[in-house]
XYZ file of N, CA and C in Angstrom:
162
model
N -11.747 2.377 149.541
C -10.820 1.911 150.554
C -11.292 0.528 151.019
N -10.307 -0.480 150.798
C -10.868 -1.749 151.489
C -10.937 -1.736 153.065
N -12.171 -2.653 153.404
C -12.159 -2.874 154.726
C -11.376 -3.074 155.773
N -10.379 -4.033 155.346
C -9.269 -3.951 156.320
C -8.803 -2.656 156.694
N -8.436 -2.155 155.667
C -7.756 -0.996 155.712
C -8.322 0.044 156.756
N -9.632 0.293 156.307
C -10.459 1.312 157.440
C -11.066 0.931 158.787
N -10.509 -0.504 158.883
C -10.562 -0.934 160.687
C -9.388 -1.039 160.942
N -8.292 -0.724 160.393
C -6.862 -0.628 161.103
C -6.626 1.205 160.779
N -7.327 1.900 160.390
C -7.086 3.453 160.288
C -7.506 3.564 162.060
N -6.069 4.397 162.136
C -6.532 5.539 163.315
C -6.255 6.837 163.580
N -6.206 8.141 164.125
C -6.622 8.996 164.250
C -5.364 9.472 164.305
N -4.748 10.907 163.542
C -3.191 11.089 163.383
C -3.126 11.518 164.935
N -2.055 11.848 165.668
C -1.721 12.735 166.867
C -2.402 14.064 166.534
N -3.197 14.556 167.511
C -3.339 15.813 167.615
C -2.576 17.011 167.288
N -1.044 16.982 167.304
C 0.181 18.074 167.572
C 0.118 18.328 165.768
N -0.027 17.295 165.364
C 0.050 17.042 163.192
C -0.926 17.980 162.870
N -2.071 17.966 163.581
C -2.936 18.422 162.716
C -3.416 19.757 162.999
N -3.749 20.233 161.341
C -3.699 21.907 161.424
C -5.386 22.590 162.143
N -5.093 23.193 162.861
C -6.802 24.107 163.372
C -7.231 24.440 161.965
N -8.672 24.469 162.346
C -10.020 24.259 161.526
C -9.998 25.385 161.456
N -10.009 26.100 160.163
C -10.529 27.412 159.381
C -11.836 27.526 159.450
N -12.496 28.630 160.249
C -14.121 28.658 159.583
C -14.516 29.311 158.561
N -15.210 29.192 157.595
C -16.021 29.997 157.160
C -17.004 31.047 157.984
N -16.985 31.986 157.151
C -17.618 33.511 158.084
C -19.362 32.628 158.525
N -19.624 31.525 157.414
C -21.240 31.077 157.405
C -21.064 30.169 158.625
N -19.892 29.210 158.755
C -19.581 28.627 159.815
C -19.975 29.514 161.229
N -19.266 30.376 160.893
C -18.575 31.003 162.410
C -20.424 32.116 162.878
N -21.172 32.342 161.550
C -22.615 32.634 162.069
C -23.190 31.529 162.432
N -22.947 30.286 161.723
C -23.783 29.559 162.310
C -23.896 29.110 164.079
N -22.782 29.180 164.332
C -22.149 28.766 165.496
C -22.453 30.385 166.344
N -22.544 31.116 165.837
C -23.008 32.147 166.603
C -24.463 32.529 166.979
N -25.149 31.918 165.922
C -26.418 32.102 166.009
C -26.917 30.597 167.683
N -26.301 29.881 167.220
C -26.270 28.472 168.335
C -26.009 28.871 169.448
N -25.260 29.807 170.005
C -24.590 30.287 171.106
C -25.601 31.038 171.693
N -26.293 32.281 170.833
C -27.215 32.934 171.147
C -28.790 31.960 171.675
N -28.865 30.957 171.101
C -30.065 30.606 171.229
C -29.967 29.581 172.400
N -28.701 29.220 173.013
C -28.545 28.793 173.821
C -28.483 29.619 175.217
N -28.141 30.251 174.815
C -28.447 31.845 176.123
C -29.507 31.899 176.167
N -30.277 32.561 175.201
C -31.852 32.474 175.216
C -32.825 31.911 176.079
N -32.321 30.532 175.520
C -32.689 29.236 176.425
C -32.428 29.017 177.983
N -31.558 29.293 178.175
C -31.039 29.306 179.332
C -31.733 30.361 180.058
N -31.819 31.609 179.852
C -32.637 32.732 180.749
C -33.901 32.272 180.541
N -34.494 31.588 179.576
C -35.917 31.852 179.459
C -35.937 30.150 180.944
N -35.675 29.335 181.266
C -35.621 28.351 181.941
C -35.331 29.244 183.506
N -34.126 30.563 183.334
C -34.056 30.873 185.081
C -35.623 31.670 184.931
N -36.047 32.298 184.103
C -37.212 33.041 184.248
C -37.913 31.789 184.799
N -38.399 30.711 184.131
C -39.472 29.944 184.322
C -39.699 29.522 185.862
N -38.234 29.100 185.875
C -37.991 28.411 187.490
C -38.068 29.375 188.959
N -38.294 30.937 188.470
C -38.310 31.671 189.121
C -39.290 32.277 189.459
N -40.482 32.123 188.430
C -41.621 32.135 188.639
C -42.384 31.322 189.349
N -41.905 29.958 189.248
C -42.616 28.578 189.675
C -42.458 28.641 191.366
N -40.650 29.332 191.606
C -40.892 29.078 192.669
C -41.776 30.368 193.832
N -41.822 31.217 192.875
C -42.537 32.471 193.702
C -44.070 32.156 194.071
N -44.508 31.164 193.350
C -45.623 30.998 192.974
C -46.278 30.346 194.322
């Protein structure tokens, strides 16, 4: 694609375009992310809850 071309490309309307299919590996991956973000998150109220008892 020449240059011009891909600094005058822009982004279709939102309403055009079709939702993203996941893959089942997708949709673990993104699940496994979710979980470890919880994780994270309790292990930080634990921390802060200790600190302040302390």
């Amino acid at each position: 694609m020449p240059t011009a071309e891909k600094l005058a490309w822009r982004m279709p309307p939102l309403a055009l375009l079709k939702p993203v299919q996941w893959s089942p590996a997708l949709r673990l991956g993104m699940l496994a992310l979710r979980g470890y973000l919880v994780l994270a998150a309790i292990l930080l109220l634990v921390k802060a809850i200790r600190l302040g008892g302390a």
